[in-house]
XYZ file of C-alpha atoms in Angstrom:
450
model
C -48.140 -17.571 23.726
C -45.248 -19.573 25.923
C -42.124 -18.069 27.325
C -40.109 -20.390 25.204
C -41.887 -19.207 22.088
C -41.633 -15.832 22.804
C -37.521 -16.478 23.532
C -37.517 -18.108 20.074
C -39.288 -15.400 18.175
C -36.678 -12.820 19.709
C -33.568 -15.037 18.786
C -34.830 -15.077 15.034
C -35.482 -11.315 15.190
C -32.065 -11.076 16.523
C -30.280 -12.740 14.200
C -31.823 -11.099 10.921
C -30.207 -8.887 8.608
C -32.582 -6.483 9.353
C -31.964 -5.906 12.801
C -28.045 -6.271 12.476
C -27.992 -3.717 9.833
C -30.306 -1.194 12.134
C -28.285 -2.239 15.652
C -25.160 -1.336 13.640
C -26.717 2.023 12.233
C -27.925 2.906 15.425
C -24.563 2.517 17.072
C -22.919 4.171 14.392
C -25.121 7.184 14.772
C -24.967 7.299 18.728
C -20.813 7.016 19.098
C -21.052 9.636 16.247
C -23.227 12.082 18.175
C -20.822 11.429 21.320
C -17.654 12.171 19.259
C -19.190 15.427 18.277
C -20.601 16.287 21.658
C -16.938 15.888 23.060
C -15.480 17.651 20.334
C -17.409 20.441 21.015
C -16.690 20.643 24.562
C -12.741 19.768 24.295
C -11.866 22.061 21.478
C -12.336 25.728 20.085
C -14.857 27.178 18.461
C -12.597 27.627 15.712
C -10.767 24.501 15.709
C -14.035 22.485 15.799
C -14.939 24.437 13.102
C -12.161 23.588 10.633
C -12.909 19.851 11.705
C -16.644 20.204 10.680
C -15.392 21.899 7.183
C -13.075 18.972 6.653
C -15.719 16.230 7.539
C -18.167 17.916 5.217
C -15.885 17.801 2.322
C -15.068 14.408 2.750
C -18.244 13.182 3.757
C -19.452 14.696 0.172
C -16.942 12.982 -1.648
C -16.747 9.558 -0.032
C -20.580 9.754 -0.946
C -20.275 10.534 -4.698
C -17.787 7.465 -5.046
C -20.075 5.089 -2.966
C -23.036 6.294 -5.498
C -20.905 5.880 -8.313
C -19.803 2.027 -7.467
C -22.420 0.700 -4.544
C -25.446 0.230 -6.080
C -24.405 -0.861 -9.292
C -21.849 -3.512 -7.447
C -24.833 -4.687 -5.111
C -26.791 -5.651 -8.230
C -24.285 -7.540 -10.278
C -22.526 -9.186 -7.391
C -25.351 -10.288 -5.260
C -26.173 -12.679 -8.021
C -22.940 -14.274 -8.708
C -21.740 -17.506 -7.222
C -18.202 -18.227 -9.347
C -15.275 -16.976 -7.687
C -13.379 -15.569 -10.728
C -16.160 -13.861 -11.610
C -16.786 -11.967 -8.065
C -12.946 -11.155 -7.854
C -13.423 -9.226 -11.344
C -16.430 -7.308 -9.961
C -14.090 -6.824 -7.102
C -10.912 -5.838 -8.996
C -13.589 -3.272 -11.014
C -14.719 -1.701 -7.691
C -10.500 -1.381 -7.111
C -9.830 0.188 -10.329
C -12.745 2.741 -10.243
C -12.032 3.538 -7.029
C -8.812 4.263 -7.799
C -9.451 6.346 -10.741
C -11.884 8.344 -8.702
C -9.462 8.968 -6.159
C -7.081 10.392 -9.071
C -9.744 12.716 -10.472
C -10.841 13.845 -6.881
C -7.042 14.585 -6.251
C -6.527 17.151 -9.382
C -9.966 18.778 -8.377
C -9.403 19.401 -5.046
C -5.930 20.187 -6.119
C -6.789 22.954 -8.722
C -9.824 23.998 -6.231
C -7.012 24.648 -3.444
C -4.610 26.071 -5.719
C -7.493 29.067 -7.343
C -8.353 29.759 -3.683
C -5.002 30.066 -2.492
C -4.425 32.722 -5.503
C -7.408 34.565 -4.740
C -6.421 35.032 -1.303
C -8.422 32.833 0.814
C -5.796 31.595 2.837
C -3.360 28.945 2.876
C -5.356 26.035 4.818
C -7.256 24.813 1.515
C -4.106 23.379 0.082
C -3.878 21.562 3.448
C -7.229 20.955 3.862
C -7.268 19.504 -0.030
C -4.127 17.324 1.245
C -5.583 15.335 4.202
C -9.335 14.802 2.508
C -6.931 12.748 -0.507
C -4.897 11.252 1.901
C -7.642 10.580 3.984
C -9.782 9.023 0.845
C -6.663 7.259 -0.277
C -6.257 5.106 3.015
C -9.851 4.683 3.811
C -10.204 3.084 0.467
C -9.843 -0.454 2.070
C -12.359 -0.078 4.830
C -15.021 1.552 1.822
C -14.352 -1.108 -0.615
C -14.914 -4.120 2.115
C -17.888 -2.612 3.670
C -19.631 -2.363 -0.003
C -18.064 -6.146 -1.008
C -19.737 -7.672 2.338
C -22.888 -5.861 1.834
C -22.953 -7.161 -1.725
C -22.510 -10.905 -0.195
C -25.202 -9.845 2.230
C -22.627 -10.211 5.171
C -24.026 -7.422 7.610
C -22.148 -8.330 10.706
C -19.035 -7.906 9.405
C -19.971 -4.514 7.351
C -21.182 -3.582 10.480
C -18.093 -4.592 12.806
C -16.207 -2.418 10.157
C -17.956 0.884 10.791
C -18.259 0.637 14.315
C -14.667 -0.280 14.580
C -13.572 3.383 12.996
C -16.075 5.062 15.507
C -14.405 3.217 18.353
C -11.138 3.503 17.734
C -11.175 7.281 16.680
C -13.518 8.004 19.959
C -10.433 6.136 21.835
C -8.042 8.373 20.009
C -10.032 11.232 21.559
C -9.799 10.273 24.603
C -6.257 9.970 24.854
C -6.091 13.145 23.401
C -8.331 14.667 25.937
C -6.511 13.359 28.476
C -2.949 14.446 26.942
C -4.260 17.651 26.279
C -3.667 17.689 22.393
C -6.729 17.394 21.102
C -6.390 20.008 18.112
C -7.532 20.470 14.355
C -4.014 18.750 13.677
C -4.644 16.013 16.197
C -7.756 15.125 14.795
C -6.556 14.889 11.333
C -3.589 12.501 11.845
C -5.709 10.336 14.548
C -8.903 10.062 12.106
C -6.353 8.761 9.434
C -4.894 6.613 11.416
C -7.970 5.126 12.507
C -8.583 4.181 9.097
C -5.152 2.866 8.701
C -5.503 0.331 11.073
C -9.072 -0.717 10.378
C -7.921 -1.142 6.676
C -4.956 -3.008 7.945
C -7.677 -5.396 9.588
C -10.081 -5.707 6.651
C -6.712 -6.433 4.083
C -5.633 -9.131 6.539
C -9.178 -10.578 6.748
C -9.531 -10.639 2.854
C -12.765 -8.606 3.294
C -11.774 -5.988 1.053
C -10.163 -8.829 -1.655
C -7.055 -6.991 -2.020
C -5.791 -9.798 -4.545
C -8.636 -9.025 -6.857
C -7.082 -5.271 -7.427
C -6.345 -6.176 -10.877
C -8.704 -8.737 -12.124
C -11.277 -6.493 -13.282
C -11.692 -6.079 -16.463
C -13.290 -3.596 -18.795
C -16.674 -4.790 -19.117
C -17.061 -4.644 -15.401
C -16.073 -1.911 -15.354
C -17.924 -0.058 -18.217
C -20.929 -2.182 -16.510
C -20.556 -0.242 -13.330
C -20.132 3.053 -14.799
C -22.877 3.017 -17.282
C -25.301 2.361 -13.913
C -23.415 4.386 -11.643
C -23.460 7.795 -13.539
C -27.369 7.427 -13.067
C -26.666 6.820 -9.128
C -24.733 9.345 -8.700
C -27.056 11.548 -10.174
C -29.921 10.355 -8.159
C -27.729 10.565 -4.907
C -26.744 14.180 -6.323
C -30.110 15.749 -7.216
C -31.587 13.908 -3.794
C -29.342 15.806 -1.698
C -30.616 19.003 -3.387
C -33.953 17.702 -2.873
C -33.181 17.581 0.675
C -31.267 21.021 1.193
C -33.534 23.184 -1.210
C -36.448 23.630 1.683
C -33.696 25.259 3.749
C -32.284 27.255 0.979
C -35.347 28.862 -0.442
C -36.380 29.674 3.406
C -33.514 31.059 4.262
C -33.364 33.081 1.340
C -37.323 34.164 1.478
C -37.785 34.274 5.331
C -34.744 34.157 7.071
C -32.649 32.337 9.320
C -35.254 32.187 12.182
C -37.990 30.620 9.736
C -35.356 28.064 8.874
C -34.816 27.197 12.913
C -38.513 26.449 12.703
C -38.237 24.033 9.885
C -34.826 22.276 10.261
C -35.962 21.159 14.072
C -39.061 18.689 12.732
C -36.413 17.828 9.749
C -34.201 16.178 12.492
C -36.765 14.183 14.235
C -37.721 12.993 10.641
C -34.094 11.814 9.993
C -34.731 9.441 13.119
C -37.525 7.512 10.816
C -35.364 7.524 8.040
C -32.332 5.342 9.595
C -34.610 2.178 10.195
C -36.213 2.554 6.886
C -32.640 2.583 5.354
C -31.257 -0.231 7.761
C -34.177 -2.225 6.599
C -33.900 -1.586 2.663
C -30.495 -2.079 2.344
C -30.722 -5.397 3.482
C -33.111 -6.525 1.096
C -31.350 -5.216 -1.816
C -29.006 -8.598 -2.640
C -32.041 -10.651 -2.210
C -34.160 -8.488 -4.781
C -31.005 -8.841 -6.722
C -30.717 -12.485 -6.440
C -34.482 -12.764 -7.397
C -34.169 -10.551 -10.281
C -31.224 -12.512 -11.791
C -33.337 -15.827 -11.368
C -35.880 -14.292 -13.765
C -39.010 -14.897 -11.132
C -40.723 -12.150 -12.220
C -43.691 -13.254 -9.700
C -41.258 -14.011 -6.824
C -39.615 -10.940 -7.106
C -43.082 -8.958 -6.759
C -43.990 -11.202 -4.141
C -41.126 -10.344 -1.951
C -41.353 -6.854 -2.691
C -44.876 -6.237 -1.590
C -44.199 -8.279 1.336
C -41.122 -6.471 2.556
C -42.443 -2.981 1.652
C -45.765 -3.355 3.027
C -44.727 -4.812 6.113
C -41.541 -1.953 7.005
C -44.971 0.768 6.085
C -46.845 -0.935 8.625
C -44.189 -0.754 11.173
C -43.603 3.116 10.359
C -47.719 3.995 10.819
C -47.915 3.781 14.686
C -44.389 5.556 14.691
C -45.814 8.431 12.189
C -49.418 9.011 14.244
C -47.660 8.887 17.672
C -45.193 11.906 16.181
C -48.379 13.675 15.082
C -50.048 13.130 18.100
C -47.088 13.870 20.153
C -45.721 16.870 17.992
C -45.407 19.775 20.710
C -43.299 17.331 23.670
C -41.159 15.995 21.137
C -40.088 19.439 19.852
C -40.074 20.762 23.398
C -37.663 18.075 24.306
C -35.774 18.586 21.047
C -35.720 22.184 21.149
C -36.670 23.480 24.496
C -38.997 26.675 24.757
C -39.996 28.407 21.929
C -40.511 25.739 19.464
C -44.455 26.002 19.003
C -44.441 27.012 15.793
C -42.733 23.590 14.403
C -45.273 21.574 15.688
C -47.672 21.898 12.980
C -44.465 21.389 10.439
C -43.894 17.952 12.245
C -47.442 17.127 11.917
C -46.842 17.518 8.177
C -43.576 16.004 8.081
C -45.245 12.633 9.822
C -47.927 12.610 6.914
C -45.322 12.319 4.307
C -43.218 9.869 6.289
C -45.565 7.330 6.101
C -44.652 7.376 2.317
C -40.944 7.324 2.782
C -40.357 3.539 2.857
C -42.529 2.979 0.261
C -40.850 5.467 -1.786
C -37.595 4.288 -0.686
C -38.728 0.406 -1.797
C -39.583 1.859 -5.238
C -36.189 3.870 -6.197
C -34.229 0.729 -4.845
C -36.317 -1.877 -7.354
C -35.779 0.431 -10.319
C -32.161 0.387 -9.589
C -32.206 -3.794 -9.168
C -34.276 -3.791 -12.541
C -31.609 -2.175 -14.000
C -33.179 1.138 -14.819
C -31.241 3.806 -13.093
C -32.367 6.421 -14.781
C -35.753 6.023 -14.332
C -35.202 6.317 -10.885
C -33.010 9.750 -11.776
C -36.129 11.253 -13.532
C -38.395 10.108 -10.538
C -36.279 12.131 -8.295
C -35.865 15.053 -10.978
C -39.730 15.053 -11.012
C -40.000 15.567 -7.433
C -37.451 18.096 -7.456
C -39.596 20.313 -9.677
C -42.714 19.562 -7.855
C -40.925 20.560 -4.805
C -39.801 23.661 -6.042
C -42.642 24.932 -7.433
C -44.694 24.412 -4.324
C -42.063 25.908 -2.083
C -42.146 29.399 -4.070
C -45.776 29.628 -3.920
C -45.897 28.690 -0.472
C -43.008 31.353 0.593
C -43.727 33.941 -2.074
C -47.601 34.389 -1.949
C -48.438 32.784 1.215
C -45.313 33.389 3.541
C -45.532 30.184 5.590
C -43.010 27.521 6.763
C -45.854 24.944 7.420
C -47.116 25.537 3.819
C -43.642 24.175 2.860
C -44.048 21.110 5.092
C -47.256 20.586 2.915
C -45.854 20.962 0.047
C -43.386 17.524 1.210
C -46.653 15.462 0.984
C -47.254 16.557 -2.580
C -43.762 15.871 -3.456
C -43.500 12.751 -1.992
C -46.959 11.492 -3.381
C -45.828 12.287 -7.012
C -42.502 10.638 -6.292
C -44.598 7.478 -5.155
C -46.859 7.172 -8.014
C -44.017 7.884 -10.727
C -41.677 5.410 -9.067
C -44.737 2.712 -8.658
C -45.740 3.580 -11.734
C -41.905 3.268 -14.003
C -42.033 -0.270 -11.614
C -44.693 -1.829 -13.235
C -43.301 -1.730 -16.341
C -40.791 -4.117 -15.726
C -41.915 -6.013 -12.839
C -45.893 -7.085 -11.952
C -45.804 -4.566 -8.595
C -48.422 -2.264 -7.825
C -48.658 0.384 -4.580
C -52.382 -0.474 -3.887
C -50.804 -4.475 -3.830
C -47.907 -3.429 -1.529
C -50.559 -1.793 1.038
C -53.238 -4.536 0.606
C -50.297 -7.108 1.870
C -48.478 -5.099 4.334
C -52.392 -5.238 6.415
C -52.559 -8.773 5.426
C -49.302 -9.482 7.429
C -50.922 -7.576 10.012
C -54.074 -9.473 10.202
C -52.248 -12.710 10.042
C -49.875 -11.893 13.061
C -53.070 -11.038 14.992
C -54.509 -14.257 14.372
C -51.245 -15.813 15.263
C -50.949 -14.546 18.671
C -55.047 -14.864 19.230
C -54.392 -18.353 18.802
C -51.269 -18.788 20.745
C -52.832 -17.357 23.590
C -55.632 -19.619 23.216
C -53.603 -22.461 23.322
């Protein structure tokens, strides 16, 4: 294989949406970790704790808003080519986001008022005010990323996301130099950061502000009908993710939570490339489904899901073999009990990509209620299994083993639902992935033989 061909292959890879998405998410994650690391060192524990509390509540509100609108918007907007219809969908996203902001303001204001009456301090009304204010200022940023993702403009989308991190990090550097980094400074500069990036996306037209009034009741109703299930799926998924730690903490104590949490953090590193790749395939899957090409949809689904599953296979095997040194690197001494937990996690990590594709597939074929039902089934299996592992066997490793069963149930239920609407199967997905690997090996041998 010549150097020129290797360079050409590398150039093609760098231009793919999947690589752009992965690179952007990776940079954002590293900048986020760097920001937290700096703040942990320059802020007092009290100020840093207030900031983390603020980010937690804001992230929850932002996640719910995205869950309500994003997947429904991608499914509908990715298939549109007529400018008036594109503007109507963008306008509906603006309108629903504004309505969500209004409802959130009322709820947060009510909670803050009750907290104040009960004597939980004056910080809650202030916190609620900043969350509502930031959500309003950041609205153009959020909508621009949704619209850009729906149109497969991933470079611009990642530029917006990374831009927010870079500008905020610059404000922190200035604050540290002038010795004025406290919670108030962070709130002001974080809001100002989003205001600056919002101005950019408004001026570039990425947020489509002129379409704000173009949405009609039809588009709003379609987004809401779909989004209520997506939001439910998101909430249940978050509960599924946290239920293990909550039960372990309640029944075995905080030390057992540490044993379980460290391997879980490593699995989250595997989840990042899965999210990056799957999100780039959603617009294409929506386009194929809109063209009523069931066989073409299934072929593309099998190829993409099978390829990602195969790419994760060596990573998961390596994680199983190197569990002990990986945990020592992450948590230092005393992490030996977590090794078997990580090994079980690496087994179920093999299914993560396939599970994610089955969920996205159900959303794309307009069956979000089936996706919600799938996640509820997983939660029920996980809760029953966790209680057996903790009450009878008192084992954190048993909880990790239950995760394998949980994701296998989700996998079979998800593919079972999906095959009713499109001709896909789990077996064909795995066979396609292995077939692509064999073709790659054959191609490499052919090139080296030339």
